[in-house]
JSON list of N, CA and C in Angstrom, two decimals:
[
{"chain": "E", "resi": 1, "resn": "MET", "atom": "N", "xyz": [0.82, -1.19, 0.00]},
{"chain": "E", "resi": 1, "resn": "MET", "atom": "CA", "xyz": [0.00, 0.00, 0.00]},
{"chain": "E", "resi": 1, "resn": "MET", "atom": "C", "xyz": [0.86, 1.26, 0.00]},
{"chain": "E", "resi": 2, "resn": "ALA", "atom": "N", "xyz": [1.93, 1.26, 0.77]},
{"chain": "E", "resi": 2, "resn": "ALA", "atom": "CA", "xyz": [2.81, 2.42, 0.85]},
{"chain": "E", "resi": 2, "resn": "ALA", "atom": "C", "xyz": [3.47, 2.69, -0.50]},
{"chain": "E", "resi": 3, "resn": "ARG", "atom": "N", "xyz": [3.76, 1.63, -1.23]},
{"chain": "E", "resi": 3, "resn": "ARG", "atom": "CA", "xyz": [4.40, 1.81, -2.53]},
{"chain": "E", "resi": 3, "resn": "ARG", "atom": "C", "xyz": [3.47, 2.56, -3.49]},
{"chain": "E", "resi": 4, "resn": "ASN", "atom": "N", "xyz": [2.19, 2.18, -3.51]},
{"chain": "E", "resi": 4, "resn": "ASN", "atom": "CA", "xyz": [1.23, 2.86, -4.37]},
{"chain": "E", "resi": 4, "resn": "ASN", "atom": "C", "xyz": [1.06, 4.31, -3.96]},
{"chain": "E", "resi": 5, "resn": "GLN", "atom": "N", "xyz": [1.07, 4.57, -2.69]},
{"chain": "E", "resi": 5, "resn": "GLN", "atom": "CA", "xyz": [0.92, 5.94, -2.21]},
{"chain": "E", "resi": 5, "resn": "GLN", "atom": "C", "xyz": [2.12, 6.79, -2.63]},
{"chain": "E", "resi": 6, "resn": "ARG", "atom": "N", "xyz": [3.31, 6.21, -2.54]},
{"chain": "E", "resi": 6, "resn": "ARG", "atom": "CA", "xyz": [4.51, 6.95, -2.97]},
{"chain": "E", "resi": 6, "resn": "ARG", "atom": "C", "xyz": [4.48, 7.23, -4.46]},
{"chain": "E", "resi": 7, "resn": "ARG", "atom": "N", "xyz": [4.02, 6.26, -5.25]},
{"chain": "E", "resi": 7, "resn": "ARG", "atom": "CA", "xyz": [3.93, 6.45, -6.70]},
{"chain": "E", "resi": 7, "resn": "ARG", "atom": "C", "xyz": [2.90, 7.52, -7.04]},
{"chain": "E", "resi": 8, "resn": "THR", "atom": "N", "xyz": [1.78, 7.52, -6.33]},
{"chain": "E", "resi": 8, "resn": "THR", "atom": "CA", "xyz": [0.75, 8.53, -6.55]},
{"chain": "E", "resi": 8, "resn": "THR", "atom": "C", "xyz": [1.27, 9.91, -6.21]},
{"chain": "E", "resi": 9, "resn": "GLU", "atom": "N", "xyz": [1.96, 10.02, -5.09]},
{"chain": "E", "resi": 9, "resn": "GLU", "atom": "CA", "xyz": [2.52, 11.30, -4.68]},
{"chain": "E", "resi": 9, "resn": "GLU", "atom": "C", "xyz": [3.59, 11.78, -5.67]},
{"chain": "E", "resi": 10, "resn": "ALA", "atom": "N", "xyz": [4.38, 10.86, -6.17]},
{"chain": "E", "resi": 10, "resn": "ALA", "atom": "CA", "xyz": [5.41, 11.22, -7.14]},
{"chain": "E", "resi": 10, "resn": "ALA", "atom": "C", "xyz": [4.77, 11.69, -8.45]},
{"chain": "E", "resi": 11, "resn": "LEU", "atom": "N", "xyz": [3.71, 11.03, -8.87]},
{"chain": "E", "resi": 11, "resn": "LEU", "atom": "CA", "xyz": [3.01, 11.44, -10.08]},
{"chain": "E", "resi": 11, "resn": "LEU", "atom": "C", "xyz": [2.37, 12.81, -9.90]},
{"chain": "E", "resi": 12, "resn": "ALA", "atom": "N", "xyz": [1.76, 13.04, -8.75]},
{"chain": "E", "resi": 12, "resn": "ALA", "atom": "CA", "xyz": [1.14, 14.34, -8.47]},
{"chain": "E", "resi": 12, "resn": "ALA", "atom": "C", "xyz": [2.19, 15.43, -8.48]},
{"chain": "E", "resi": 13, "resn": "TRP", "atom": "N", "xyz": [3.35, 15.18, -7.90]},
{"chain": "E", "resi": 13, "resn": "TRP", "atom": "CA", "xyz": [4.44, 16.16, -7.88]},
{"chain": "E", "resi": 13, "resn": "TRP", "atom": "C", "xyz": [4.90, 16.47, -9.31]},
{"chain": "E", "resi": 14, "resn": "LEU", "atom": "N", "xyz": [5.05, 15.43, -10.11]},
{"chain": "E", "resi": 14, "resn": "LEU", "atom": "CA", "xyz": [5.49, 15.60, -11.49]},
{"chain": "E", "resi": 14, "resn": "LEU", "atom": "C", "xyz": [4.48, 16.43, -12.30]},
{"chain": "E", "resi": 15, "resn": "LEU", "atom": "N", "xyz": [3.21, 16.11, -12.17]},
{"chain": "E", "resi": 15, "resn": "LEU", "atom": "CA", "xyz": [2.18, 16.86, -12.90]},
{"chain": "E", "resi": 15, "resn": "LEU", "atom": "C", "xyz": [2.12, 18.32, -12.45]},
{"chain": "E", "resi": 16, "resn": "ARG", "atom": "N", "xyz": [2.20, 18.56, -11.15]},
{"chain": "E", "resi": 16, "resn": "ARG", "atom": "CA", "xyz": [2.20, 19.94, -10.66]},
{"chain": "E", "resi": 16, "resn": "ARG", "atom": "C", "xyz": [3.39, 20.71, -11.22]},
{"chain": "E", "resi": 17, "resn": "ARG", "atom": "N", "xyz": [4.53, 20.07, -11.25]},
{"chain": "E", "resi": 17, "resn": "ARG", "atom": "CA", "xyz": [5.74, 20.73, -11.76]},
{"chain": "E", "resi": 17, "resn": "ARG", "atom": "C", "xyz": [5.60, 21.05, -13.24]},
{"chain": "E", "resi": 18, "resn": "GLN", "atom": "N", "xyz": [5.08, 20.11, -14.02]},
{"chain": "E", "resi": 18, "resn": "GLN", "atom": "CA", "xyz": [4.96, 20.32, -15.45]},
{"chain": "E", "resi": 18, "resn": "GLN", "atom": "C", "xyz": [3.89, 21.35, -15.80]},
{"chain": "E", "resi": 19, "resn": "PHE", "atom": "N", "xyz": [2.77, 21.33, -15.09]},
{"chain": "E", "resi": 19, "resn": "PHE", "atom": "CA", "xyz": [1.69, 22.26, -15.40]},
{"chain": "E", "resi": 19, "resn": "PHE", "atom": "C", "xyz": [1.92, 23.65, -14.83]},
{"chain": "E", "resi": 20, "resn": "SER", "atom": "N", "xyz": [2.93, 23.82, -14.04]},
{"chain": "E", "resi": 20, "resn": "SER", "atom": "CA", "xyz": [3.18, 25.14, -13.47]},
{"chain": "E", "resi": 20, "resn": "SER", "atom": "C", "xyz": [4.25, 25.91, -14.25]},
{"chain": "E", "resi": 21, "resn": "THR", "atom": "N", "xyz": [4.77, 25.33, -15.33]},
{"chain": "E", "resi": 21, "resn": "THR", "atom": "CA", "xyz": [5.78, 26.04, -16.10]},
{"chain": "E", "resi": 21, "resn": "THR", "atom": "C", "xyz": [5.13, 27.15, -16.92]},
{"chain": "E", "resi": 22, "resn": "GLU", "atom": "N", "xyz": [5.83, 28.26, -17.03]},
{"chain": "E", "resi": 22, "resn": "GLU", "atom": "CA", "xyz": [5.31, 29.41, -17.77]},
{"chain": "E", "resi": 22, "resn": "GLU", "atom": "C", "xyz": [5.11, 29.09, -19.25]},
{"chain": "E", "resi": 23, "resn": "ALA", "atom": "N", "xyz": [5.97, 28.28, -19.82]},
{"chain": "E", "resi": 23, "resn": "ALA", "atom": "CA", "xyz": [5.84, 27.91, -21.23]},
{"chain": "E", "resi": 23, "resn": "ALA", "atom": "C", "xyz": [4.53, 27.17, -21.49]},
{"chain": "E", "resi": 24, "resn": "LEU", "atom": "N", "xyz": [4.19, 26.24, -20.63]},
{"chain": "E", "resi": 24, "resn": "LEU", "atom": "CA", "xyz": [2.94, 25.51, -20.80]},
{"chain": "E", "resi": 24, "resn": "LEU", "atom": "C", "xyz": [1.75, 26.42, -20.58]},
{"chain": "E", "resi": 25, "resn": "ARG", "atom": "N", "xyz": [1.82, 27.30, -19.62]},
{"chain": "E", "resi": 25, "resn": "ARG", "atom": "CA", "xyz": [0.73, 28.25, -19.39]},
{"chain": "E", "resi": 25, "resn": "ARG", "atom": "C", "xyz": [0.49, 29.12, -20.62]},
{"chain": "E", "resi": 26, "resn": "ARG", "atom": "N", "xyz": [1.55, 29.63, -21.22]},
{"chain": "E", "resi": 26, "resn": "ARG", "atom": "CA", "xyz": [1.40, 30.43, -22.43]},
{"chain": "E", "resi": 26, "resn": "ARG", "atom": "C", "xyz": [0.77, 29.61, -23.54]},
{"chain": "E", "resi": 27, "resn": "HIS", "atom": "N", "xyz": [1.22, 28.38, -23.69]},
{"chain": "E", "resi": 27, "resn": "HIS", "atom": "CA", "xyz": [0.69, 27.50, -24.73]},
{"chain": "E", "resi": 27, "resn": "HIS", "atom": "C", "xyz": [-0.80, 27.23, -24.51]},
{"chain": "E", "resi": 28, "resn": "LEU", "atom": "N", "xyz": [-1.20, 26.94, -23.29]},
{"chain": "E", "resi": 28, "resn": "LEU", "atom": "CA", "xyz": [-2.59, 26.62, -23.02]},
{"chain": "E", "resi": 28, "resn": "LEU", "atom": "C", "xyz": [-3.50, 27.83, -23.19]},
{"chain": "E", "resi": 29, "resn": "ARG", "atom": "N", "xyz": [-2.99, 29.02, -22.90]},
{"chain": "E", "resi": 29, "resn": "ARG", "atom": "CA", "xyz": [-3.81, 30.23, -23.06]},
{"chain": "E", "resi": 29, "resn": "ARG", "atom": "C", "xyz": [-4.22, 30.47, -24.50]},
{"chain": "E", "resi": 30, "resn": "GLU", "atom": "N", "xyz": [-3.48, 29.90, -25.44]},
{"chain": "E", "resi": 30, "resn": "GLU", "atom": "CA", "xyz": [-3.81, 30.06, -26.86]},
{"chain": "E", "resi": 30, "resn": "GLU", "atom": "C", "xyz": [-4.96, 29.16, -27.29]},
{"chain": "E", "resi": 31, "resn": "TRP", "atom": "N", "xyz": [-5.23, 28.12, -26.55]},
{"chain": "E", "resi": 31, "resn": "TRP", "atom": "CA", "xyz": [-6.31, 27.20, -26.90]},
{"chain": "E", "resi": 31, "resn": "TRP", "atom": "C", "xyz": [-7.65, 27.83, -26.51]},
{"chain": "E", "resi": 32, "resn": "PRO", "atom": "N", "xyz": [-8.65, 27.72, -27.36]},
{"chain": "E", "resi": 32, "resn": "PRO", "atom": "CA", "xyz": [-9.94, 28.36, -27.07]},
{"chain": "E", "resi": 32, "resn": "PRO", "atom": "C", "xyz": [-10.58, 27.93, -25.75]},
{"chain": "E", "resi": 33, "resn": "PHE", "atom": "N", "xyz": [-10.49, 26.65, -25.39]},
{"chain": "E", "resi": 33, "resn": "PHE", "atom": "CA", "xyz": [-11.18, 26.21, -24.18]},
{"chain": "E", "resi": 33, "resn": "PHE", "atom": "C", "xyz": [-10.41, 26.55, -22.92]},
{"chain": "E", "resi": 34, "resn": "PHE", "atom": "N", "xyz": [-9.21, 27.11, -23.01]},
{"chain": "E", "resi": 34, "resn": "PHE", "atom": "CA", "xyz": [-8.48, 27.60, -21.84]},
{"chain": "E", "resi": 34, "resn": "PHE", "atom": "C", "xyz": [-8.45, 29.12, -21.79]},
{"chain": "E", "resi": 35, "resn": "ARG", "atom": "N", "xyz": [-9.02, 29.77, -22.80]},
{"chain": "E", "resi": 35, "resn": "ARG", "atom": "CA", "xyz": [-9.00, 31.22, -22.88]},
{"chain": "E", "resi": 35, "resn": "ARG", "atom": "C", "xyz": [-10.00, 31.80, -21.88]},
{"chain": "E", "resi": 36, "resn": "VAL", "atom": "N", "xyz": [-9.60, 32.83, -21.20]},
{"chain": "E", "resi": 36, "resn": "VAL", "atom": "CA", "xyz": [-10.46, 33.49, -20.23]},
{"chain": "E", "resi": 36, "resn": "VAL", "atom": "C", "xyz": [-11.28, 34.56, -20.95]},
{"chain": "E", "resi": 37, "resn": "GLU", "atom": "N", "xyz": [-12.58, 34.47, -20.83]},
{"chain": "E", "resi": 37, "resn": "GLU", "atom": "CA", "xyz": [-13.46, 35.46, -21.45]},
{"chain": "E", "resi": 37, "resn": "GLU", "atom": "C", "xyz": [-13.53, 36.69, -20.56]},
{"chain": "E", "resi": 38, "resn": "ARG", "atom": "N", "xyz": [-13.39, 37.85, -21.15]},
{"chain": "E", "resi": 38, "resn": "ARG", "atom": "CA", "xyz": [-13.45, 39.10, -20.40]},
{"chain": "E", "resi": 38, "resn": "ARG", "atom": "C", "xyz": [-14.89, 39.49, -20.09]},
{"chain": "E", "resi": 39, "resn": "GLN", "atom": "N", "xyz": [-15.80, 39.20, -21.02]},
{"chain": "E", "resi": 39, "resn": "GLN", "atom": "CA", "xyz": [-17.20, 39.56, -20.84]},
{"chain": "E", "resi": 39, "resn": "GLN", "atom": "C", "xyz": [-18.06, 38.31, -20.93]},
{"chain": "E", "resi": 40, "resn": "MET", "atom": "N", "xyz": [-19.13, 38.30, -20.14]},
{"chain": "E", "resi": 40, "resn": "MET", "atom": "CA", "xyz": [-20.04, 37.18, -20.16]},
{"chain": "E", "resi": 40, "resn": "MET", "atom": "C", "xyz": [-21.06, 37.40, -21.29]},
{"chain": "E", "resi": 41, "resn": "PRO", "atom": "N", "xyz": [-21.34, 36.38, -22.09]},
{"chain": "E", "resi": 41, "resn": "PRO", "atom": "CA", "xyz": [-22.35, 36.52, -23.14]},
{"chain": "E", "resi": 41, "resn": "PRO", "atom": "C", "xyz": [-23.71, 36.88, -22.53]},
{"chain": "E", "resi": 42, "resn": "GLU", "atom": "N", "xyz": [-24.48, 37.67, -23.25]},
{"chain": "E", "resi": 42, "resn": "GLU", "atom": "CA", "xyz": [-25.77, 38.14, -22.75]},
{"chain": "E", "resi": 42, "resn": "GLU", "atom": "C", "xyz": [-26.72, 36.99, -22.43]},
{"chain": "E", "resi": 43, "resn": "ARG", "atom": "N", "xyz": [-26.72, 35.95, -23.26]},
{"chain": "E", "resi": 43, "resn": "ARG", "atom": "CA", "xyz": [-27.60, 34.79, -23.00]},
{"chain": "E", "resi": 43, "resn": "ARG", "atom": "C", "xyz": [-27.27, 34.14, -21.67]},
{"chain": "E", "resi": 44, "resn": "LEU", "atom": "N", "xyz": [-25.99, 34.02, -21.36]},
{"chain": "E", "resi": 44, "resn": "LEU", "atom": "CA", "xyz": [-25.60, 33.41, -20.09]},
{"chain": "E", "resi": 44, "resn": "LEU", "atom": "C", "xyz": [-25.96, 34.32, -18.92]},
{"chain": "E", "resi": 45, "resn": "ARG", "atom": "N", "xyz": [-25.80, 35.62, -19.08]},
{"chain": "E", "resi": 45, "resn": "ARG", "atom": "CA", "xyz": [-26.15, 36.56, -18.03]},
{"chain": "E", "resi": 45, "resn": "ARG", "atom": "C", "xyz": [-27.65, 36.48, -17.72]},
{"chain": "E", "resi": 46, "resn": "VAL", "atom": "N", "xyz": [-28.49, 36.41, -18.77]},
{"chain": "E", "resi": 46, "resn": "VAL", "atom": "CA", "xyz": [-29.94, 36.29, -18.58]},
{"chain": "E", "resi": 46, "resn": "VAL", "atom": "C", "xyz": [-30.28, 34.99, -17.87]},
{"chain": "E", "resi": 47, "resn": "LEU", "atom": "N", "xyz": [-29.67, 33.90, -18.28]},
{"chain": "E", "resi": 47, "resn": "LEU", "atom": "CA", "xyz": [-29.92, 32.61, -17.65]},
{"chain": "E", "resi": 47, "resn": "LEU", "atom": "C", "xyz": [-29.54, 32.63, -16.18]},
{"chain": "E", "resi": 48, "resn": "LEU", "atom": "N", "xyz": [-28.39, 33.18, -15.87]},
{"chain": "E", "resi": 48, "resn": "LEU", "atom": "CA", "xyz": [-27.97, 33.24, -14.47]},
{"chain": "E", "resi": 48, "resn": "LEU", "atom": "C", "xyz": [-28.90, 34.12, -13.64]},
{"chain": "E", "resi": 49, "resn": "ASP", "atom": "N", "xyz": [-29.39, 35.20, -14.22]},
{"chain": "E", "resi": 49, "resn": "ASP", "atom": "CA", "xyz": [-30.36, 36.04, -13.52]},
{"chain": "E", "resi": 49, "resn": "ASP", "atom": "C", "xyz": [-31.64, 35.26, -13.23]},
{"chain": "E", "resi": 50, "resn": "ARG", "atom": "N", "xyz": [-32.11, 34.52, -14.23]},
{"chain": "E", "resi": 50, "resn": "ARG", "atom": "CA", "xyz": [-33.33, 33.72, -14.04]},
{"chain": "E", "resi": 50, "resn": "ARG", "atom": "C", "xyz": [-33.12, 32.67, -12.96]},
{"chain": "E", "resi": 51, "resn": "LEU", "atom": "N", "xyz": [-31.98, 32.00, -12.97]},
{"chain": "E", "resi": 51, "resn": "LEU", "atom": "CA", "xyz": [-31.70, 30.98, -11.96]},
{"chain": "E", "resi": 51, "resn": "LEU", "atom": "C", "xyz": [-31.58, 31.60, -10.57]},
{"chain": "E", "resi": 52, "resn": "GLY", "atom": "N", "xyz": [-31.03, 32.79, -10.50]},
{"chain": "E", "resi": 52, "resn": "GLY", "atom": "CA", "xyz": [-30.88, 33.47, -9.22]},
{"chain": "E", "resi": 52, "resn": "GLY", "atom": "C", "xyz": [-32.20, 33.88, -8.61]},
{"chain": "E", "resi": 53, "resn": "ARG", "atom": "N", "xyz": [-33.21, 34.15, -9.46]},
{"chain": "E", "resi": 53, "resn": "ARG", "atom": "CA", "xyz": [-34.53, 34.56, -8.97]},
{"chain": "E", "resi": 53, "resn": "ARG", "atom": "C", "xyz": [-35.43, 33.38, -8.68]},
{"chain": "E", "resi": 54, "resn": "LYS", "atom": "N", "xyz": [-35.03, 32.18, -9.06]},
{"chain": "E", "resi": 54, "resn": "LYS", "atom": "CA", "xyz": [-35.87, 30.99, -8.87]},
{"chain": "E", "resi": 54, "resn": "LYS", "atom": "C", "xyz": [-36.10, 30.74, -7.39]},
{"chain": "E", "resi": 55, "resn": "ASP", "atom": "N", "xyz": [-37.31, 30.35, -7.05]},
{"chain": "E", "resi": 55, "resn": "ASP", "atom": "CA", "xyz": [-37.66, 30.05, -5.67]},
{"chain": "E", "resi": 55, "resn": "ASP", "atom": "C", "xyz": [-36.87, 28.82, -5.20]},
{"chain": "E", "resi": 56, "resn": "PRO", "atom": "N", "xyz": [-36.04, 28.93, -4.17]},
{"chain": "E", "resi": 56, "resn": "PRO", "atom": "CA", "xyz": [-35.22, 27.79, -3.75]},
{"chain": "E", "resi": 56, "resn": "PRO", "atom": "C", "xyz": [-36.03, 26.64, -3.16]},
{"chain": "E", "resi": 57, "resn": "ARG", "atom": "N", "xyz": [-37.28, 26.91, -2.77]},
{"chain": "E", "resi": 57, "resn": "ARG", "atom": "CA", "xyz": [-38.10, 25.83, -2.18]},
{"chain": "E", "resi": 57, "resn": "ARG", "atom": "C", "xyz": [-38.69, 24.93, -3.25]},
{"chain": "E", "resi": 58, "resn": "ARG", "atom": "N", "xyz": [-38.81, 25.41, -4.47]},
{"chain": "E", "resi": 58, "resn": "ARG", "atom": "CA", "xyz": [-39.37, 24.61, -5.56]},
{"chain": "E", "resi": 58, "resn": "ARG", "atom": "C", "xyz": [-38.27, 23.76, -6.19]},
{"chain": "E", "resi": 59, "resn": "ARG", "atom": "N", "xyz": [-38.63, 22.58, -6.61]},
{"chain": "E", "resi": 59, "resn": "ARG", "atom": "CA", "xyz": [-37.67, 21.70, -7.27]},
{"chain": "E", "resi": 59, "resn": "ARG", "atom": "C", "xyz": [-38.17, 21.30, -8.61]}
]
């Protein structure tokens, strides 16, 4: 059991190290699904407003 835990921890350390590099961050920012949107689309804003006004007691 300890061996598997050490391997899991080593893999987690490796992934954290690789995903925290600035080069990879720059690369991922270019992909559309990792791009941060500055403005929320109007349809999503309306939907969130409607969900926020929904009665929490109703299901």
